PDB file of C-alpha atoms in Angstrom:
ATOM      1  CA  MET A1393      -0.121   0.469  -0.007  1.00 52.00           C
ATOM      2  CA  ALA A1394       1.797   2.929  -1.586  1.00 58.00           C
ATOM      3  CA  VAL A1395       1.109   5.014   2.047  1.00 58.00           C
ATOM      4  CA  THR A1396       2.491   2.458   3.947  1.00 64.00           C
ATOM      5  CA  THR A1397       5.633   3.306   2.338  1.00 66.00           C
ATOM      6  CA  LEU A1398       5.536   6.627   3.263  1.00 61.00           C
ATOM      7  CA  LEU A1399       4.773   6.090   6.361  1.00 61.00           C
ATOM      8  CA  HIS A1400       8.025   3.349   6.497  1.00 68.00           C
ATOM      9  CA  LEU A1401      11.038   4.960   4.000  1.00 68.00           C
ATOM     10  CA  LYS A1402      14.299   4.571   4.732  1.00 70.00           C
ATOM     11  CA  THR A1403      15.496   8.360   4.007  1.00 68.00           C
ATOM     12  CA  GLY A1404      12.474   8.970   7.006  1.00 68.00           C
ATOM     13  CA  LYS A1405       8.592   9.738   6.707  1.00 66.00           C
ATOM     14  CA  GLU A1406       6.096  11.065   4.588  1.00 70.00           C
ATOM     15  CA  LEU A1407       3.330  12.208   3.839  1.00 70.00           C
ATOM     16  CA  MET A1408       0.227  11.870   1.293  1.00 73.00           C
ATOM     17  CA  TRP A1409      -0.996  15.679   0.996  1.00 78.00           C
ATOM     18  CA  PRO A1410      -4.065  15.231   0.713  1.00 77.00           C
ATOM     19  CA  PHE A1411      -5.417  18.067  -1.733  1.00 82.00           C
ATOM     20  CA  SER A1412      -4.448  19.772  -5.639  1.00 87.00           C
ATOM     21  CA  ASN A1413      -2.541  23.026  -3.711  1.00 89.00           C
ATOM     22  CA  PRO A1414       0.569  22.505  -2.175  1.00 89.00           C
ATOM     23  CA  PRO A1415       1.488  23.439   1.318  1.00 87.00           C
ATOM     24  CA  TYR A1416       4.425  24.921   1.287  1.00 87.00           C
ATOM     25  CA  VAL A1417       6.574  26.936  -0.728  1.00 88.00           C
ATOM     26  CA  LEU A1418      10.206  27.105   0.115  1.00 88.00           C
ATOM     27  CA  GLY A1419      11.457  29.086  -2.655  1.00 87.00           C
ATOM     28  CA  GLU A1420      12.200  26.873  -6.239  1.00 87.00           C
ATOM     29  CA  LYS A1421      15.094  25.416  -5.361  1.00 87.00           C
ATOM     30  CA  ASP A1422      13.444  23.626  -3.067  1.00 88.00           C
ATOM     31  CA  ILE A1423      11.718  21.571  -6.314  1.00 91.00           C
ATOM     32  CA  PRO A1424      13.541  19.594  -6.934  1.00 91.00           C
ATOM     33  CA  ILE A1425      12.394  17.884 -10.910  1.00 91.00           C
ATOM     34  CA  ALA A1426      12.074  14.116 -11.103  1.00 88.00           C
ATOM     35  CA  SER A1427      15.800  12.666 -12.077  1.00 90.00           C
ATOM     36  CA  TYR A1428      15.428   9.872 -15.123  1.00 92.00           C
ATOM     37  CA  GLU A1429      18.109   7.832 -16.594  1.00 91.00           C
ATOM     38  CA  GLY A1430      18.602   6.331 -19.216  1.00 93.00           C
ATOM     39  CA  VAL A1431      15.866   6.263 -22.365  1.00 90.00           C
ATOM     40  CA  LEU A1432      13.690   8.045 -20.098  1.00 91.00           C
ATOM     41  CA  ARG A1433      16.275  10.601 -20.352  1.00 93.00           C
ATOM     42  CA  GLY A1434      14.237  13.133 -22.739  1.00 91.00           C
ATOM     43  CA  LYS A1435      11.557  12.770 -19.548  1.00 91.00           C
ATOM     44  CA  GLU A1436      13.320  15.031 -17.367  1.00 94.00           C
ATOM     45  CA  LEU A1437      14.343  16.654 -20.797  1.00 95.00           C
ATOM     46  CA  TYR A1438      10.944  17.939 -21.170  1.00 93.00           C
ATOM     47  CA  ARG A1439      10.704  18.631 -17.224  1.00 93.00           C
ATOM     48  CA  GLU A1440      12.937  21.187 -17.345  1.00 95.00           C
ATOM     49  CA  TYR A1441      11.714  22.965 -20.259  1.00 95.00           C
ATOM     50  CA  LEU A1442       8.475  23.209 -18.806  1.00 94.00           C
ATOM     51  CA  ALA A1443      10.009  24.485 -15.410  1.00 94.00           C
ATOM     52  CA  GLY A1444      11.899  27.623 -17.624  1.00 94.00           C
ATOM     53  CA  LYS A1445       8.897  28.245 -19.385  1.00 94.00           C
ATOM     54  CA  TYR A1446       5.798  28.087 -16.549  1.00 93.00           C
ATOM     55  CA  GLY A1447       7.726  28.338 -14.211  1.00 91.00           C
ATOM     56  CA  LYS A1448       8.139  25.059 -11.476  1.00 92.00           C
ATOM     57  CA  ARG A1449       5.680  26.801  -9.009  1.00 92.00           C
ATOM     58  CA  LYS A1450       3.862  25.286 -11.132  1.00 91.00           C
ATOM     59  CA  MET A1451       4.104  21.527 -11.063  1.00 90.00           C
ATOM     60  CA  LEU A1452       3.603  21.675  -7.779  1.00 90.00           C
ATOM     61  CA  PHE A1453      -0.576  21.228  -8.325  1.00 90.00           C
ATOM     62  CA  SER A1454      -1.440  18.365  -8.278  1.00 85.00           C
ATOM     63  CA  GLY A1455      -4.850  16.117  -9.731  1.00 80.00           C
ATOM     64  CA  ILE A1456      -7.142  13.332 -11.143  1.00 76.00           C
ATOM     65  CA  HIS A1457      -6.242  12.343 -15.170  1.00 79.00           C
ATOM     66  CA  PHE A1458      -8.811   9.722 -15.594  1.00 78.00           C
ATOM     67  CA  ASN A1459      -8.724   7.638 -19.204  1.00 82.00           C
ATOM     68  CA  PHE A1460     -12.268   6.687 -20.566  1.00 80.00           C
ATOM     69  CA  SER A1461     -13.015   4.335 -23.646  1.00 85.00           C
ATOM     70  CA  PHE A1462     -16.531   2.901 -24.354  1.00 86.00           C
ATOM     71  CA  SER A1463     -15.985  -0.989 -25.498  1.00 87.00           C
ATOM     72  CA  GLU A1464     -16.114  -2.289 -28.867  1.00 90.00           C
ATOM     73  CA  LYS A1465     -19.783  -4.033 -28.028  1.00 92.00           C
ATOM     74  CA  ILE A1466     -21.048  -0.576 -27.128  1.00 90.00           C
ATOM     75  CA  LEU A1467     -19.556   0.464 -30.358  1.00 91.00           C
ATOM     76  CA  GLU A1468     -20.227  -2.003 -32.835  1.00 94.00           C
ATOM     77  CA  GLU A1469     -23.970  -2.432 -31.985  1.00 93.00           C
ATOM     78  CA  GLY A1470     -24.489   2.309 -32.258  1.00 93.00           C
ATOM     79  CA  TYR A1471     -23.070   1.717 -35.848  1.00 94.00           C
ATOM     80  CA  ARG A1472     -25.163  -1.243 -36.742  1.00 94.00           C
ATOM     81  CA  ASN A1473     -28.213   1.757 -36.294  1.00 93.00           C
ATOM     82  CA  SER A1474     -26.166   4.656 -37.690  1.00 94.00           C
ATOM     83  CA  THR A1475     -25.332   5.898 -41.775  1.00 94.00           C
ATOM     84  CA  PHE A1476     -21.738   5.921 -41.133  1.00 93.00           C
ATOM     85  CA  VAL A1477     -19.880   4.087 -44.136  1.00 92.00           C
ATOM     86  CA  SER A1478     -17.636   2.462 -41.906  1.00 92.00           C
ATOM     87  CA  LEU A1479     -17.266   0.943 -38.049  1.00 91.00           C
ATOM     88  CA  GLN A1480     -13.514   3.209 -37.790  1.00 89.00           C
ATOM     89  CA  GLU A1481     -15.548   6.698 -38.448  1.00 90.00           C
ATOM     90  CA  TYR A1482     -17.721   5.972 -36.042  1.00 92.00           C
ATOM     91  CA  LYS A1483     -15.291   5.258 -33.422  1.00 90.00           C
ATOM     92  CA  ASN A1484     -13.268   8.125 -34.650  1.00 90.00           C
ATOM     93  CA  GLN A1485     -16.721  10.699 -34.294  1.00 91.00           C
ATOM     94  CA  ILE A1486     -17.346   9.652 -31.242  1.00 91.00           C
ATOM     95  CA  TYR A1487     -15.110  10.532 -29.038  1.00 90.00           C
ATOM     96  CA  LEU A1488     -14.930  13.815 -31.316  1.00 92.00           C
ATOM     97  CA  GLU A1489     -18.534  14.737 -29.998  1.00 92.00           C
ATOM     98  CA  LEU A1490     -18.466  13.787 -27.694  1.00 89.00           C
ATOM     99  CA  ALA A1491     -14.052  15.751 -26.262  1.00 90.00           C
ATOM    100  CA  LYS A1492     -16.222  19.156 -28.131  1.00 91.00           C
ATOM    101  CA  LYS A1493     -19.156  18.347 -25.385  1.00 88.00           C
ATOM    102  CA  VAL A1494     -17.084  17.822 -22.054  1.00 86.00           C
ATOM    103  CA  THR A1495     -14.755  20.437 -22.790  1.00 88.00           C
ATOM    104  CA  LYS A1496     -18.026  22.713 -23.683  1.00 86.00           C
ATOM    105  CA  CYS A1497     -19.321  21.381 -19.784  1.00 83.00           C
ATOM    106  CA  SER A1498     -16.415  21.299 -17.632  1.00 84.00           C
ATOM    107  CA  TRP A1499     -16.411  23.466 -15.918  1.00 85.00           C
ATOM    108  CA  LEU A1500     -19.868  21.791 -13.790  1.00 84.00           C
ATOM    109  CA  ILE A1501     -17.038  19.184 -13.228  1.00 82.00           C
ATOM    110  CA  VAL A1502     -15.384  21.605 -11.375  1.00 85.00           C
ATOM    111  CA  TYR A1503     -17.983  23.725  -9.720  1.00 85.00           C
ATOM    112  CA  LEU A1504     -19.763  21.122  -8.672  1.00 86.00           C
ATOM    113  CA  THR A1505     -16.788  18.328  -6.628  1.00 84.00           C
ATOM    114  CA  ALA A1506     -13.907  21.555  -6.006  1.00 86.00           C
ATOM    115  CA  ALA A1507     -12.258  20.872  -3.244  1.00 86.00           C
ATOM    116  CA  SER A1508      -9.269  23.822  -2.985  1.00 88.00           C
ATOM    117  CA  PRO A1509     -10.051  26.879  -1.659  1.00 90.00           C
ATOM    118  CA  VAL A1510      -7.161  27.568   0.262  1.00 90.00           C
ATOM    119  CA  MET A1511      -3.564  28.463  -0.351  1.00 91.00           C
ATOM    120  CA  ASP A1512       0.158  30.154   1.795  1.00 92.00           C
ATOM    121  CA  GLY A1513       1.205  32.857   0.299  1.00 92.00           C
ATOM    122  CA  SER A1514       4.655  31.037  -0.511  1.00 92.00           C
ATOM    123  CA  PHE A1515       3.195  29.721  -3.572  1.00 92.00           C
ATOM    124  CA  PHE A1516       3.120  33.453  -4.611  1.00 91.00           C
ATOM    125  CA  HIS A1517       6.049  35.054  -2.431  1.00 90.00           C
ATOM    126  CA  ASP A1518       8.276  33.176  -0.791  1.00 90.00           C
ATOM    127  CA  GLU A1519       7.723  36.154   2.154  1.00 91.00           C
ATOM    128  CA  ASP A1520       4.343  35.406   2.822  1.00 92.00           C
ATOM    129  CA  LEU A1521       5.667  31.291   3.813  1.00 90.00           C
ATOM    130  CA  GLY A1522       3.060  31.187   6.989  1.00 88.00           C
ATOM    131  CA  LYS A1523       0.806  33.173   5.497  1.00 90.00           C
ATOM    132  CA  VAL A1524      -2.758  31.686   4.055  1.00 90.00           C
ATOM    133  CA  VAL A1525      -4.257  32.821   0.801  1.00 88.00           C
ATOM    134  CA  LEU A1526      -8.322  33.215   0.408  1.00 79.00           C
ATOM    135  CA  LYS A1527      -7.951  33.354  -4.209  1.00 75.00           C
ATOM    136  CA  ASN A1528     -12.159  33.118  -3.856  1.00 82.00           C
ATOM    137  CA  LEU A1529     -11.482  29.983  -6.972  1.00 87.00           C
ATOM    138  CA  ALA A1530     -12.874  26.922  -6.077  1.00 88.00           C
ATOM    139  CA  SER A1531      -9.915  25.025  -7.496  1.00 89.00           C
ATOM    140  CA  PRO A1532      -7.003  27.173  -8.117  1.00 90.00           C
ATOM    141  CA  ARG A1533      -5.116  24.803 -10.579  1.00 89.00           C
ATOM    142  CA  CYS A1534      -7.743  25.038 -12.463  1.00 87.00           C
ATOM    143  CA  SER A1535      -8.514  28.827 -12.329  1.00 87.00           C
ATOM    144  CA  LYS A1536      -6.458  31.478 -14.389  1.00 86.00           C
ATOM    145  CA  ILE A1537      -3.213  30.834 -11.714  1.00 88.00           C
ATOM    146  CA  GLY A1538      -3.855  27.628 -12.620  1.00 88.00           C
ATOM    147  CA  TYR A1539      -2.030  24.866 -15.547  1.00 84.00           C
ATOM    148  CA  TRP A1540      -2.578  26.782 -18.283  1.00 90.00           C
ATOM    149  CA  ASN A1541      -0.852  27.150 -22.134  1.00 93.00           C
ATOM    150  CA  ASP A1542       0.187  31.318 -22.636  1.00 91.00           C
ATOM    151  CA  PHE A1543      -2.440  31.069 -25.476  1.00 92.00           C
ATOM    152  CA  ASP A1544      -5.600  29.338 -26.296  1.00 92.00           C
ATOM    153  CA  PRO A1545      -6.062  26.788 -28.181  1.00 93.00           C
ATOM    154  CA  LEU A1546      -8.535  26.212 -30.456  1.00 93.00           C
ATOM    155  CA  LEU A1547      -9.203  23.241 -31.646  1.00 94.00           C
ATOM    156  CA  ASP A1548     -10.845  22.034 -34.760  1.00 95.00           C
ATOM    157  CA  TYR A1549     -12.993  18.967 -34.109  1.00 93.00           C
ATOM    158  CA  GLU A1550     -14.603  18.477 -38.074  1.00 93.00           C
ATOM    159  CA  ASN A1551     -12.656  14.681 -37.731  1.00 92.00           C
ATOM    160  CA  LEU A1552      -9.480  12.898 -36.396  1.00 91.00           C
ATOM    161  CA  GLN A1553      -7.693  14.310 -39.522  1.00 91.00           C
ATOM    162  CA  SER A1554      -8.494  18.048 -38.544  1.00 94.00           C
ATOM    163  CA  TYR A1555      -7.649  17.591 -35.337  1.00 93.00           C
ATOM    164  CA  VAL A1556      -4.719  16.817 -35.053  1.00 93.00           C
ATOM    165  CA  LYS A1557      -3.728  19.265 -37.961  1.00 95.00           C
ATOM    166  CA  SER A1558      -4.786  22.015 -35.058  1.00 95.00           C
ATOM    167  CA  ILE A1559      -2.658  20.674 -32.751  1.00 94.00           C
ATOM    168  CA  GLU A1560       0.248  20.002 -35.260  1.00 95.00           C
ATOM    169  CA  SER A1561       0.239  23.800 -35.915  1.00 96.00           C
ATOM    170  CA  TYR A1562       0.353  24.635 -33.059  1.00 96.00           C
ATOM    171  CA  VAL A1563       3.584  22.596 -32.251  1.00 95.00           C
ATOM    172  CA  ALA A1564       4.880  23.519 -35.973  1.00 96.00           C
ATOM    173  CA  GLN A1565       4.084  27.002 -34.751  1.00 96.00           C
ATOM    174  CA  GLY A1566       6.604  26.938 -31.791  1.00 95.00           C
ATOM    175  CA  GLN A1567       3.996  27.201 -29.542  1.00 96.00           C
ATOM    176  CA  LEU A1568       3.101  23.472 -27.552  1.00 95.00           C
ATOM    177  CA  LYS A1569       7.056  21.306 -27.689  1.00 93.00           C
ATOM    178  CA  GLU A1570       4.332  18.643 -28.035  1.00 90.00           C
ATOM    179  CA  ALA A1571       1.884  17.578 -28.066  1.00 89.00           C
ATOM    180  CA  ALA A1572       1.542  16.894 -24.237  1.00 88.00           C
ATOM    181  CA  GLU A1573       2.042  20.016 -23.287  1.00 92.00           C
ATOM    182  CA  LEU A1574      -1.593  20.606 -24.753  1.00 92.00           C
ATOM    183  CA  TYR A1575      -3.455  21.514 -22.022  1.00 90.00           C
ATOM    184  CA  TYR A1576      -7.288  21.460 -21.761  1.00 87.00           C
ATOM    185  CA  PRO A1577     -10.014  19.444 -20.291  1.00 86.00           C
ATOM    186  CA  VAL A1578     -10.346  16.614 -22.694  1.00 87.00           C
ATOM    187  CA  ARG A1579      -7.944  15.077 -24.959  1.00 88.00           C
ATOM    188  CA  LEU A1580      -7.965  12.125 -27.532  1.00 89.00           C
ATOM    189  CA  LYS A1581      -4.911   9.970 -27.215  1.00 86.00           C
ATOM    190  CA  PRO A1582      -4.314   6.970 -28.736  1.00 84.00           C
ATOM    191  CA  LYS A1583      -3.747   3.059 -27.547  1.00 80.00           C
ATOM    192  CA  GLY A1584      -0.157   3.117 -26.515  1.00 77.00           C
ATOM    193  CA  GLU A1585       1.985   6.009 -27.349  1.00 78.00           C
ATOM    194  CA  ASN A1586       1.260   8.945 -26.727  1.00 79.00           C
ATOM    195  CA  THR A1587       2.239  10.445 -30.527  1.00 83.00           C
ATOM    196  CA  LEU A1588       0.072  12.677 -32.398  1.00 87.00           C
ATOM    197  CA  GLU A1589       1.281  10.781 -35.523  1.00 86.00           C
ATOM    198  CA  ARG A1590      -0.298   7.153 -33.868  1.00 84.00           C
ATOM    199  CA  LEU A1591      -2.739   8.841 -32.816  1.00 84.00           C
ATOM    200  CA  LYS A1592      -3.568  10.106 -36.644  1.00 80.00           C
ATOM    201  CA  ASN A1593      -2.687   6.821 -38.367  1.00 76.00           C
ATOM    202  CA  TYR A1594      -3.289   3.976 -35.528  1.00 61.00           C
ATOM    203  CA  ALA A1595      -6.188   5.430 -34.507  1.00 61.00           C
ATOM    204  CA  GLU A1596      -8.338   1.167 -35.521  1.00 58.00           C
ATOM    205  CA  ASP A1597      -5.606   1.125 -32.367  1.00 59.00           C
ATOM    206  CA  GLY A1598      -7.889   2.366 -29.821  1.00 59.00           C
ATOM    207  CA  ILE A1599      -9.340   6.195 -28.381  1.00 62.00           C
ATOM    208  CA  TRP A1600      -9.498   7.599 -24.690  1.00 66.00           C
ATOM    209  CA  ILE A1601     -10.544  10.059 -24.023  1.00 62.00           C
ATOM    210  CA  GLU A1602      -8.803  11.564 -21.027  1.00 67.00           C
ATOM    211  CA  THR A1603      -9.894  14.502 -18.698  1.00 63.00           C
ATOM    212  CA  GLY A1604      -8.189  16.915 -16.528  1.00 59.00           C
ATOM    213  CA  TRP A1605     -10.824  19.384 -14.938  1.00 47.00           C
ATOM    214  CA  ASN A1606      -9.318  22.959 -16.446  1.00 40.00           C
ATOM    215  CA  SER A1607     -13.011  25.101 -15.359  1.00 36.00           C
ATOM    216  CA  ALA A1608     -14.249  28.234 -16.989  1.00 34.00           C
ATOM    217  CA  MET A1609     -16.323  30.138 -14.857  1.00 35.00           C
ATOM    218  CA  PRO A1610     -19.228  28.593 -13.950  1.00 39.00           C
ATOM    219  CA  VAL A1611     -22.665  30.639 -13.741  1.00 47.00           C
ATOM    220  CA  LYS A1612     -25.946  29.082 -12.371  1.00 57.00           C
ATOM    221  CA  GLN A1613     -28.428  28.590 -14.892  1.00 65.00           C
ATOM    222  CA  ALA A1614     -26.233  27.405 -17.735  1.00 63.00           C
ATOM    223  CA  ALA A1615     -25.579  24.146 -14.571  1.00 65.00           C
ATOM    224  CA  LEU A1616     -29.327  24.029 -14.123  1.00 70.00           C
ATOM    225  CA  HIS A1617     -29.513  23.331 -17.263  1.00 72.00           C
ATOM    226  CA  VAL A1618     -27.669  20.690 -17.705  1.00 68.00           C
ATOM    227  CA  LEU A1619     -28.189  18.724 -14.942  1.00 72.00           C
ATOM    228  CA  ALA A1620     -31.672  18.997 -16.246  1.00 78.00           C
ATOM    229  CA  SER A1621     -31.633  17.582 -19.203  1.00 76.00           C
ATOM    230  CA  MET A1622     -29.522  14.402 -17.813  1.00 69.00           C
ATOM    231  CA  LYS A1623     -32.467  14.430 -15.083  1.00 73.00           C
ATOM    232  CA  ARG A1624     -34.936  14.155 -18.305  1.00 76.00           C
ATOM    233  CA  PHE A1625     -32.658  11.342 -19.993  1.00 70.00           C
ATOM    234  CA  PHE A1626     -31.900   9.276 -16.565  1.00 68.00           C
ATOM    235  CA  GLN A1627     -35.718   9.868 -15.773  1.00 71.00           C
ATOM    236  CA  ARG A1628     -36.762   8.120 -19.339  1.00 70.00           C
ATOM    237  CA  ILE A1629     -34.259   5.091 -18.744  1.00 67.00           C
ATOM    238  CA  GLY A1630     -35.633   4.362 -15.235  1.00 69.00           C
ATOM    239  CA  LYS A1631     -31.668   5.034 -13.488  1.00 75.00           C
ATOM    240  CA  GLN A1632     -32.722   5.810  -9.830  1.00 81.00           C
ATOM    241  CA  GLU A1633     -29.270   5.540  -7.642  1.00 81.00           C
ATOM    242  CA  LEU A1634     -28.388   8.095 -11.312  1.00 79.00           C
ATOM    243  CA  MET A1635     -31.365  10.689 -10.652  1.00 80.00           C
ATOM    244  CA  GLU A1636     -29.990  10.908  -6.772  1.00 85.00           C
ATOM    245  CA  ILE A1637     -26.946  12.167  -7.432  1.00 82.00           C
ATOM    246  CA  ILE A1638     -28.131  14.996  -9.511  1.00 82.00           C
ATOM    247  CA  TYR A1639     -30.238  16.091  -7.407  1.00 85.00           C
ATOM    248  CA  PHE A1640     -27.669  15.953  -4.435  1.00 87.00           C
ATOM    249  CA  GLN A1641     -25.592  17.870  -7.297  1.00 86.00           C
ATOM    250  CA  GLU A1642     -28.217  20.492  -7.218  1.00 86.00           C
ATOM    251  CA  GLN A1643     -28.231  21.207  -3.938  1.00 88.00           C
ATOM    252  CA  LYS A1644     -25.533  22.950  -4.281  1.00 87.00           C
ATOM    253  CA  ILE A1645     -26.893  25.276  -6.487  1.00 85.00           C
ATOM    254  CA  PHE A1646     -29.527  25.966  -5.014  1.00 86.00           C
ATOM    255  CA  CYS A1647     -27.815  26.223  -1.451  1.00 87.00           C
ATOM    256  CA  PRO A1648     -23.302  26.562  -2.488  1.00 85.00           C
ATOM    257  CA  ASN A1649     -22.528  26.451   1.106  1.00 90.00           C
ATOM    258  CA  ASN A1650     -23.265  22.162   0.201  1.00 89.00           C
ATOM    259  CA  ARG A1651     -20.436  23.277  -2.205  1.00 89.00           C
ATOM    260  CA  TYR A1652     -17.113  21.516  -1.300  1.00 86.00           C
ATOM    261  CA  ALA A1653     -14.424  24.721  -1.991  1.00 88.00           C
ATOM    262  CA  VAL A1654     -17.361  26.094   0.388  1.00 89.00           C
ATOM    263  CA  GLN A1655     -17.323  23.554   3.653  1.00 89.00           C
ATOM    264  CA  ILE A1656     -13.249  22.993   2.929  1.00 87.00           C
ATOM    265  CA  LYS A1657     -12.166  26.652   3.543  1.00 89.00           C
ATOM    266  CA  SER A1658     -14.683  27.294   6.571  1.00 89.00           C
ATOM    267  CA  MET A1659     -12.637  24.944   7.858  1.00 87.00           C
ATOM    268  CA  PHE A1660      -8.789  25.329   6.882  1.00 87.00           C
ATOM    269  CA  GLU A1661      -8.748  28.867   6.203  1.00 86.00           C
ATOM    270  CA  LYS A1662      -7.103  28.761   9.498  1.00 85.00           C
ATOM    271  CA  ASP A1663      -3.747  27.570   9.841  1.00 86.00           C
ATOM    272  CA  TYR A1664      -4.006  25.741   6.468  1.00 87.00           C
ATOM    273  CA  VAL A1665      -0.558  24.335   6.921  1.00 86.00           C
ATOM    274  CA  LYS A1666      -1.158  22.462  10.501  1.00 87.00           C
ATOM    275  CA  ARG A1667      -4.849  21.443   9.627  1.00 84.00           C
ATOM    276  CA  GLU A1668      -4.013  19.627   6.814  1.00 81.00           C
ATOM    277  CA  ILE A1669      -0.612  17.771   8.087  1.00 82.00           C
ATOM    278  CA  GLU A1670      -3.256  16.727  10.833  1.00 84.00           C
ATOM    279  CA  LEU A1671      -5.331  15.682   8.315  1.00 80.00           C
ATOM    280  CA  ALA A1672      -2.442  13.785   6.593  1.00 78.00           C
ATOM    281  CA  GLU A1673      -1.203  12.627   9.614  1.00 80.00           C
ATOM    282  CA  GLN A1674      -4.898  11.434  10.362  1.00 79.00           C
ATOM    283  CA  HIS A1675      -5.256   9.300   7.550  1.00 72.00           C
ATOM    284  CA  ALA A1676      -1.906   8.074   7.099  1.00 71.00           C
ATOM    285  CA  ARG A1677      -2.699   5.727  10.529  1.00 72.00           C
ATOM    286  CA  VAL A1678      -5.923   5.279   9.846  1.00 65.00           C
ATOM    287  CA  LEU A1679      -4.752   2.759   6.329  1.00 60.00           C
ATOM    288  CA  THR A1680      -1.817   1.151   9.115  1.00 64.00           C
ATOM    289  CA  ASP A1681      -4.525  -0.002  11.187  1.00 66.00           C
ATOM    290  CA  MET A1682      -6.531  -1.456   8.406  1.00 60.00           C
ATOM    291  CA  LYS A1683      -3.561  -2.871   7.353  1.00 57.00           C
TER     292      LYS A1683
END
């Protein structure tokens, strides 16, 4: 178990930080870049490039990247009921449409689930170490101060070839070093090595959706409209468990105090680092006892 391993390292006990915002920062010299050797040396060089372009502090944000794909059985059934001339064309378009729609509504996921509204001042200025900074953001990582490209990428979702070409154009212009540098709410990735060449030429081997939840400014009425559409859909197919989840999320909009970010802010707006270390140690003890 990862937590147990961290507690018994020869170099001393380490803890898993439970929030996406980093704890205090003792300057950029306190932030090492991951070291790789041999054929993986390129990973270290790439991270050095990112550190120089975006700064090491932004590399301290943590978050979940979720990879998702449909089963072949579902895709084949959908294709049989479609007008597409080939199964591959159908699959490509399904993933492109899904990526486009999830990107459009990604702010709603952040609005409903973000829970990192507090930061230590040292993230911005070394002299503000220990000062709690509140930016009125539910998730700084997904806000304008988070890990974004230094320009606004516009992707073409007309078909897979145009999608790849729109990313390739940014690489050719020097705005991106490689496709991995595209920071977007949703990205299409090929099975195997993540390169544009594989995505373009080997899509038949499999494509999946990767989400990284970046956000725009949420609008209450738009959120309610999206949830209402989901409710109508699941009412028709009778998924009671999903209806309960949608109702739970609706209450966060009608009553902001139900939002995770509001609750976490009230718990940690004082002694941010101290409180979170206590929480990390508490969970570490629980998980160790479970073993």
